[in-house]
PDB file of C-alpha atoms in Angstrom:
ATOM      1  CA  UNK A   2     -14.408 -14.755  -0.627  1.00 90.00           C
ATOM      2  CA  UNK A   3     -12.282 -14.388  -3.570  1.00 93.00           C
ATOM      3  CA  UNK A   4     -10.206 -11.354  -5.306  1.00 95.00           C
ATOM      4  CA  UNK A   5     -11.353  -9.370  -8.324  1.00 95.00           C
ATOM      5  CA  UNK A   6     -10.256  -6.729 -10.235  1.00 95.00           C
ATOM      6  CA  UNK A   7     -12.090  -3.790  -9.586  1.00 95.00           C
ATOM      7  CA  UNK A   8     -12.907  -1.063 -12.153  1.00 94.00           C
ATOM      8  CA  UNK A   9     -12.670   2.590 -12.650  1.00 94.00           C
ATOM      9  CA  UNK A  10     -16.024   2.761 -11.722  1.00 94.00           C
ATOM     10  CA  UNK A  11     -15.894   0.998  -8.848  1.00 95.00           C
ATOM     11  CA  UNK A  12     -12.307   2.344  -7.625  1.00 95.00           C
ATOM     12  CA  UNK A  13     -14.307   6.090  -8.211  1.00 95.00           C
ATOM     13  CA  UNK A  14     -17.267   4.794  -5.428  1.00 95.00           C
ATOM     14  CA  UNK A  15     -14.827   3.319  -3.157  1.00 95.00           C
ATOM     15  CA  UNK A  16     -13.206   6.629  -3.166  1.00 95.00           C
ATOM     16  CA  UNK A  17     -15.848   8.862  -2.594  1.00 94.00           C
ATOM     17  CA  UNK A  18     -17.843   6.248  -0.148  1.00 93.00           C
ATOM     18  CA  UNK A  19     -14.970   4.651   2.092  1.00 94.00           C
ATOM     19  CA  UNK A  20     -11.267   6.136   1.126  1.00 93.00           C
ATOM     20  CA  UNK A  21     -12.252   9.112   2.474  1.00 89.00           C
ATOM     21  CA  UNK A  22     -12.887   7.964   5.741  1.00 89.00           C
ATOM     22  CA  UNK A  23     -10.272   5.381   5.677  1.00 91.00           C
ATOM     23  CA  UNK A  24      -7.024   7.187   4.920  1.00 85.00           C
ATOM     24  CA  UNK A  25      -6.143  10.878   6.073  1.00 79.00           C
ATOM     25  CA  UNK A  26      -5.983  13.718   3.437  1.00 83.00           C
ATOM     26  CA  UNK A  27      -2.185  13.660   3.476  1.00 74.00           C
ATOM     27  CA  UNK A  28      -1.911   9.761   2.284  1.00 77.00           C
ATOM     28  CA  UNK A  29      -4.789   9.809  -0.217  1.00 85.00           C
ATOM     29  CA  UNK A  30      -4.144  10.721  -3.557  1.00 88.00           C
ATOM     30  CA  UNK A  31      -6.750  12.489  -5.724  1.00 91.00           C
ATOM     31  CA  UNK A  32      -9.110  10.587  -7.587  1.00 92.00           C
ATOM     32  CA  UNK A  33      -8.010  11.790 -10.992  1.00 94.00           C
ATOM     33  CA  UNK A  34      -4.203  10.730 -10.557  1.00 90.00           C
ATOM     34  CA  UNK A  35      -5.607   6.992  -9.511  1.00 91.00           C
ATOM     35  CA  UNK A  36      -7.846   7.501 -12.687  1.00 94.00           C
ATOM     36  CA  UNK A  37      -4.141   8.451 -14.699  1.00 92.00           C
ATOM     37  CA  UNK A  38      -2.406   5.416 -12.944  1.00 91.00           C
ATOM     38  CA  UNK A  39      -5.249   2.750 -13.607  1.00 94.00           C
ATOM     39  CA  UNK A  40      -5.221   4.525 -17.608  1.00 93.00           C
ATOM     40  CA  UNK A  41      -0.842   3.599 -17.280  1.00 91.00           C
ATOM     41  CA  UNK A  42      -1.382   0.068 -17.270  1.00 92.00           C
ATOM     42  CA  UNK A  43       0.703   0.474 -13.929  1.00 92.00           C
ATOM     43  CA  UNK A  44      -2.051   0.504 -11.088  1.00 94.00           C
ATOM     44  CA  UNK A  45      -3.738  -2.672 -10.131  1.00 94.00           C
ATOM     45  CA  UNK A  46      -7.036  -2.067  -8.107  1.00 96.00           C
ATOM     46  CA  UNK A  47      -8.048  -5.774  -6.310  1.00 96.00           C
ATOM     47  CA  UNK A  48     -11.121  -6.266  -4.193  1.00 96.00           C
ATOM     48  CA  UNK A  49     -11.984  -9.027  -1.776  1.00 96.00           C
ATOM     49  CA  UNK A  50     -15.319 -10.061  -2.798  1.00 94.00           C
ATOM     50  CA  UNK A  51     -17.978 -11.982  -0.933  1.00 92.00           C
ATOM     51  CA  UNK A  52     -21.512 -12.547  -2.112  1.00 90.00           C
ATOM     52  CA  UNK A  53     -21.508  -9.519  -4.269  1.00 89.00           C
ATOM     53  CA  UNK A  54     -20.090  -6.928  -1.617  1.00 91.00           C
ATOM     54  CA  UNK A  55     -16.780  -5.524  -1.394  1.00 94.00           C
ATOM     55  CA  UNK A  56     -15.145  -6.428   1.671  1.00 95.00           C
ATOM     56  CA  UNK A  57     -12.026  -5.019   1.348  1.00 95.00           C
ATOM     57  CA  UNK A  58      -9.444  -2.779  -1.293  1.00 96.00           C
ATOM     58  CA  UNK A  59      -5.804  -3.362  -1.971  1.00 96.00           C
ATOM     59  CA  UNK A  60      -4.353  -0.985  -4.700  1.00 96.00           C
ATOM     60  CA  UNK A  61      -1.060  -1.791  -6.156  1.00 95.00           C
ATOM     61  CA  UNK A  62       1.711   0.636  -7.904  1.00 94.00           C
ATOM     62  CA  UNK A  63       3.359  -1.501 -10.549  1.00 94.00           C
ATOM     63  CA  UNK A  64       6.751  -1.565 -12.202  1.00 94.00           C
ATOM     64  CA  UNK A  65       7.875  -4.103 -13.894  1.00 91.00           C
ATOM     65  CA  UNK A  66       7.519  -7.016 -11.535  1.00 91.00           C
ATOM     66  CA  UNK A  67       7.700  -5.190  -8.760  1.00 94.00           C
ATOM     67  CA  UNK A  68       4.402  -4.220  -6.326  1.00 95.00           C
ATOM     68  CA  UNK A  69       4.045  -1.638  -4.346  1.00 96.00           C
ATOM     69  CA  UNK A  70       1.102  -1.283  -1.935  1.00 92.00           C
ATOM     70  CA  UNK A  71      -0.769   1.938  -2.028  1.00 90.00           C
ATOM     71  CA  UNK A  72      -3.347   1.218  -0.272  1.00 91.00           C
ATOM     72  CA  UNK A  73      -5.304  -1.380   1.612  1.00 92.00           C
ATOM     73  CA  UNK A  74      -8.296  -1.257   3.752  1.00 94.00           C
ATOM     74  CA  UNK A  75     -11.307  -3.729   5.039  1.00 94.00           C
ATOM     75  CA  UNK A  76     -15.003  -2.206   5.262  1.00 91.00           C
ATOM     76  CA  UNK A  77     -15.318  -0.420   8.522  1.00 86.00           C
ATOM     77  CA  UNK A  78     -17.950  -2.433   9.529  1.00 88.00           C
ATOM     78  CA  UNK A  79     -15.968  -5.556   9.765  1.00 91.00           C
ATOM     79  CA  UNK A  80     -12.667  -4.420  10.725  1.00 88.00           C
ATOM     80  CA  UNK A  81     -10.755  -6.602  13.866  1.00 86.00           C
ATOM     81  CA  UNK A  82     -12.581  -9.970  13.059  1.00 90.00           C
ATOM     82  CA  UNK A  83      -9.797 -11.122  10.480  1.00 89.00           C
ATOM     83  CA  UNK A  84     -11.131 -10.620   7.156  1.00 92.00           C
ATOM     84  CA  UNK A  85      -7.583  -8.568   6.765  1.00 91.00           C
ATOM     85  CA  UNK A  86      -5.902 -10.993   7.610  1.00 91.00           C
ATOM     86  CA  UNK A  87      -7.532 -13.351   5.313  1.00 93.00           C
ATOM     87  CA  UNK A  88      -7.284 -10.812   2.273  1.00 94.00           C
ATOM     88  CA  UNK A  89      -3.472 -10.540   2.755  1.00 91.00           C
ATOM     89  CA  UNK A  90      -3.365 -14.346   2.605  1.00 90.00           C
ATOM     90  CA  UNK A  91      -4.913 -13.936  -0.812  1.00 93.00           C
ATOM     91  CA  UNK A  92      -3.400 -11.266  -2.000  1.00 91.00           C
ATOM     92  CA  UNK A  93      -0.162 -13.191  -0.987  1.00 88.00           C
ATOM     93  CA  UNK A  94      -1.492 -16.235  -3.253  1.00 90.00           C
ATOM     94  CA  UNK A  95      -2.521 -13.861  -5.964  1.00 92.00           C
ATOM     95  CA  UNK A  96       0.875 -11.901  -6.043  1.00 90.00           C
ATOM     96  CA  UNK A  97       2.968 -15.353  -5.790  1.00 87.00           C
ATOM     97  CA  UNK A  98       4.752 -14.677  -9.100  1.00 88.00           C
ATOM     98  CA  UNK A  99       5.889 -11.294  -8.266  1.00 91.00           C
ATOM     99  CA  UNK A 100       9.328 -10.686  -7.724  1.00 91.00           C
ATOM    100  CA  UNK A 101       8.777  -8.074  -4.798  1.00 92.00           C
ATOM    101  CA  UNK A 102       5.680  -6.434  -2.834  1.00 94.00           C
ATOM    102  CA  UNK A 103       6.190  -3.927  -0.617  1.00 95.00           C
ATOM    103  CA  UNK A 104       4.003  -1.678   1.649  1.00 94.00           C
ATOM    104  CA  UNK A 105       4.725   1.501   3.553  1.00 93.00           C
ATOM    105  CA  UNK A 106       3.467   1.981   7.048  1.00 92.00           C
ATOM    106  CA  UNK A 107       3.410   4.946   9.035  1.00 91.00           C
ATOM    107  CA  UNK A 108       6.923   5.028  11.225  1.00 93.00           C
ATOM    108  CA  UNK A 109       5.730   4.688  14.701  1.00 93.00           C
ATOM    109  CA  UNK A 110       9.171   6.102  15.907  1.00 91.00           C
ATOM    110  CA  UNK A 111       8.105   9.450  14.528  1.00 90.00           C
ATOM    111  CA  UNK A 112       4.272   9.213  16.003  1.00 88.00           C
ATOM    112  CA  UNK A 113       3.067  13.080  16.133  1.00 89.00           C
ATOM    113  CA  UNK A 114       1.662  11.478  20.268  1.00 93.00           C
ATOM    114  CA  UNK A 115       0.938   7.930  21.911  1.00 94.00           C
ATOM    115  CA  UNK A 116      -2.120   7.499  20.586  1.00 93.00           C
ATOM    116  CA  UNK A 117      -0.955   7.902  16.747  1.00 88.00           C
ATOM    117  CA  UNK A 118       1.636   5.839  17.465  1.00 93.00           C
ATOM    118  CA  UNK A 119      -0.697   3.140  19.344  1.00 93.00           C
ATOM    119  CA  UNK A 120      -2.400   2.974  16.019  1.00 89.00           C
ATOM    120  CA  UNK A 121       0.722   3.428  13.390  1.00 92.00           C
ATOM    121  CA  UNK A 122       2.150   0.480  16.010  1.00 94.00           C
ATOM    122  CA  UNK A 123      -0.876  -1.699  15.375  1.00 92.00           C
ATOM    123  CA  UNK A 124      -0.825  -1.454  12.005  1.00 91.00           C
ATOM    124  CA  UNK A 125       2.883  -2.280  11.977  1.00 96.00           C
ATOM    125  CA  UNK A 126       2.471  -5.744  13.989  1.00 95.00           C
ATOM    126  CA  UNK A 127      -0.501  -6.306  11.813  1.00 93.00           C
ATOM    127  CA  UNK A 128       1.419  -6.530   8.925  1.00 93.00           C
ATOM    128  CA  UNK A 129       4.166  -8.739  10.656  1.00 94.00           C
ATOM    129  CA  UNK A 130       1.755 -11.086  11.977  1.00 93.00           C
ATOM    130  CA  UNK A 131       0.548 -11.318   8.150  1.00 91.00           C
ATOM    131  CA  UNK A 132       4.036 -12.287   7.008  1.00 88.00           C
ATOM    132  CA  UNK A 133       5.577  -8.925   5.819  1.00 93.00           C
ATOM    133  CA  UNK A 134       9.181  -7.862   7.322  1.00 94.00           C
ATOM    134  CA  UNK A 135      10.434  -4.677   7.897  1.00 95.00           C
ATOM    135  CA  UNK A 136      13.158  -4.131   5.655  1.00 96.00           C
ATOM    136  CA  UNK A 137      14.819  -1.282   7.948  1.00 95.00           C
ATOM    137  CA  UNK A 138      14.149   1.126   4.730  1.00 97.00           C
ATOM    138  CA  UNK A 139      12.201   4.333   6.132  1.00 96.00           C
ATOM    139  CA  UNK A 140      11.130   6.959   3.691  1.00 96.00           C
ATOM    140  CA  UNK A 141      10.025  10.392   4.088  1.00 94.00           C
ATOM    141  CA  UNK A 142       7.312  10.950   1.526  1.00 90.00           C
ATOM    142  CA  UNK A 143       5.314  14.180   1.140  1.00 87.00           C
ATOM    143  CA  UNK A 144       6.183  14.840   4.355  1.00 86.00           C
ATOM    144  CA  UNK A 145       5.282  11.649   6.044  1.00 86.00           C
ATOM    145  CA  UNK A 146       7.303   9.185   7.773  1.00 92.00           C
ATOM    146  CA  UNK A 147       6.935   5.305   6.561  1.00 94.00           C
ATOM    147  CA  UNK A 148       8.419   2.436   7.419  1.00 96.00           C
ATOM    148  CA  UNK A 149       9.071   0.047   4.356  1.00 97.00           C
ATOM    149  CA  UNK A 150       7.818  -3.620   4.412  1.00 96.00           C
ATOM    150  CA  UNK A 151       8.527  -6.383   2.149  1.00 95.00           C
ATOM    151  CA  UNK A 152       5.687  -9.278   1.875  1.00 92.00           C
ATOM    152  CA  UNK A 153       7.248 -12.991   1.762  1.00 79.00           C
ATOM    153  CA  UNK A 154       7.595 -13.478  -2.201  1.00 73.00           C
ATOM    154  CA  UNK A 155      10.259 -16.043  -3.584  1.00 69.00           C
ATOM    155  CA  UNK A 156      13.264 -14.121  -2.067  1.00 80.00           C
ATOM    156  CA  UNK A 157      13.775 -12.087   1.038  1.00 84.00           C
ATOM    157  CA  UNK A 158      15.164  -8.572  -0.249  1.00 92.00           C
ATOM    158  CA  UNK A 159      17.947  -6.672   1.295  1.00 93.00           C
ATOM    159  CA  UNK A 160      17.576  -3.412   2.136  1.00 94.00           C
ATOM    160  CA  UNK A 161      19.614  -1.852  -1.008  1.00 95.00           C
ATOM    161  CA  UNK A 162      17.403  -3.915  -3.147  1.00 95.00           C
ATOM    162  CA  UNK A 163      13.998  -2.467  -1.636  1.00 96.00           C
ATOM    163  CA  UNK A 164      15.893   0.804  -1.733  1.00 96.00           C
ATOM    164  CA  UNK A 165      16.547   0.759  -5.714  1.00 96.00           C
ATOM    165  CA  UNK A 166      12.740  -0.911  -5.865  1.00 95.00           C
ATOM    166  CA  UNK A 167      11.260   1.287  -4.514  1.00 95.00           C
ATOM    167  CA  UNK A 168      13.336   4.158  -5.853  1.00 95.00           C
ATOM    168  CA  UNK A 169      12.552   3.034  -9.116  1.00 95.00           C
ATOM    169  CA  UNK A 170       8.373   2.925  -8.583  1.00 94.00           C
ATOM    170  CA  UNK A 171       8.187   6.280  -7.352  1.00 94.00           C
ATOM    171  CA  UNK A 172      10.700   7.422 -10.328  1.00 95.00           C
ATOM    172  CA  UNK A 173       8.236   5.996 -12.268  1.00 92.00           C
ATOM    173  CA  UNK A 174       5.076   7.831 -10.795  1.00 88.00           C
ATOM    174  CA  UNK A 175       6.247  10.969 -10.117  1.00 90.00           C
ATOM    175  CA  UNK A 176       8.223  13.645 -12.116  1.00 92.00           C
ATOM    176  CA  UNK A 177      12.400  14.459 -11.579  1.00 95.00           C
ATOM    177  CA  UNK A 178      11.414  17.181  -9.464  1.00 96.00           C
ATOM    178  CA  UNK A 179       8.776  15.966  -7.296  1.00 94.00           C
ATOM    179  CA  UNK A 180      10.762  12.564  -6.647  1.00 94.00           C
ATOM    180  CA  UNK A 181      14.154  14.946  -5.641  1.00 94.00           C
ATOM    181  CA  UNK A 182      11.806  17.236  -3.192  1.00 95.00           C
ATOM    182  CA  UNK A 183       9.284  14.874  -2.030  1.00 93.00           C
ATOM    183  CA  UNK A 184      10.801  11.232  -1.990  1.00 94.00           C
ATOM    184  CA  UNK A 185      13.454  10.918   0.869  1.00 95.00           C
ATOM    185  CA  UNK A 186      14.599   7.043   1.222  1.00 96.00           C
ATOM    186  CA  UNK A 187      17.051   6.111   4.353  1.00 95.00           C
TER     187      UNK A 187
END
C-alpha cells in the first residue's frame, strides 16, 4: 500500500462513485469548487493505493504549511478491518514536514439523536486512537457542528494557534462574506 496523488480525473470518479455515498449532502462540496481548489495549487487529493485499486481518499485544504483535512474515507467494502488506520499512519509519514494538520469531526455533544452521535462518537475516538488530539476548538460551519483535531506534527498547537490556522484556511477558501456568515470558531 502506498500514497499517490490522485488526479482531477480520478478525484471527479471518486466523487460521483463513492463521495456520494460516503459523506452527507451538507459536508460535501460540489465537484466544480474541488475542481477550482485542485486548479489553486491549494488542494492536495492523496490516495492509498494497493495493487492498482484505490483503497482509500484523504483530501487536504492547504495554506501555507498548514493542512487541513477535508475529507477522508476508506472503500466501503473494507471499512473496520484497519486499512484507516494504516492510511493515517501514512498520511502522518507523508505530512511529517508540515507545520500543522488538522481535521474537523462532527461534535458529538450536538448529535441531532444517539445514534448520530454513536457514529460522530466513533469517528471521534477513531481519530484519537490514530494520534490526533482534540484541540477544544469547535466550529460551526455551514451550519454544522465540528470538533477541531490536530494530528501529532513537530509541535502540539494551542488552541489560539489552531484558532488563527484554521481561521486563516477558510479565509483563504471562502469569500469576506461567506467566512463572516458561515464560519463560526469557539
Amino acid at each position: 500500500m502506498e500514497i499517490i496523488k490522485l488526479s482531477k480525473e480520478q478525484v471527479s470518479k471518486i466523487y460521483k462513485e463513492r463521495m456520494v455515498n460516503d459523506f452527507p449532502p451538507l459536508e460535501r462540496k460540489p465537484l466544480p469548487i474541488l475542481h477550482a481548489h485542485i486548479d489553486s495549487g491549494r488542494y492536495e487529493c492523496l490516495g492509498l493505493e494497493d495493487g492498482g485499486q484505490i483503497l482509500g481518499y484523504a483530501y487536504f485544504y492547504r495554506v501555507e504549511n498548514i493542512y487541513l483535512f477535508d475529507y477522508l474515507a476508506i472503500e466501503e467494502s473494507i471499512r473496520d478491518k484497519g486499512i484507516g488506520s494504516i492510511f493515517l499512519g501514512k498520511l502522518n509519514e507523508y505530512l511529517k514536514d508540515a507545520e500543522s494538520v488538522i481535521g474537523e469531526v462532527e461534535d458529538f455533544e450536538k448529535a441531532i439523536n444517539e445514534v448520530a452521535k454513536a457514529e460522530q462518537l466513533r469517528r471521534y475516538n477513531f481519530y484519537l486512537k490514530n494520534g490526533f488530539h482534540d484541540t477544544e476548538v469547535t466550529v460551526s460551519l455551514y451550519g454544522v457542528n465540528y470538533r477541531i483535531l490536530e494530528a501529532k506534527t513537530n509541535i502540539i498547537h494551542d488552541s489560539d494557534y489552531i484558532r488563527k490556522a484554521y481561521s486563516k484556511i477558510y479565509k483563504t477558501m471562502l469569500s469576506k462574506l461567506l467566512f463572516a456568515t458561515k464560519v463560526k470558531i469557539y
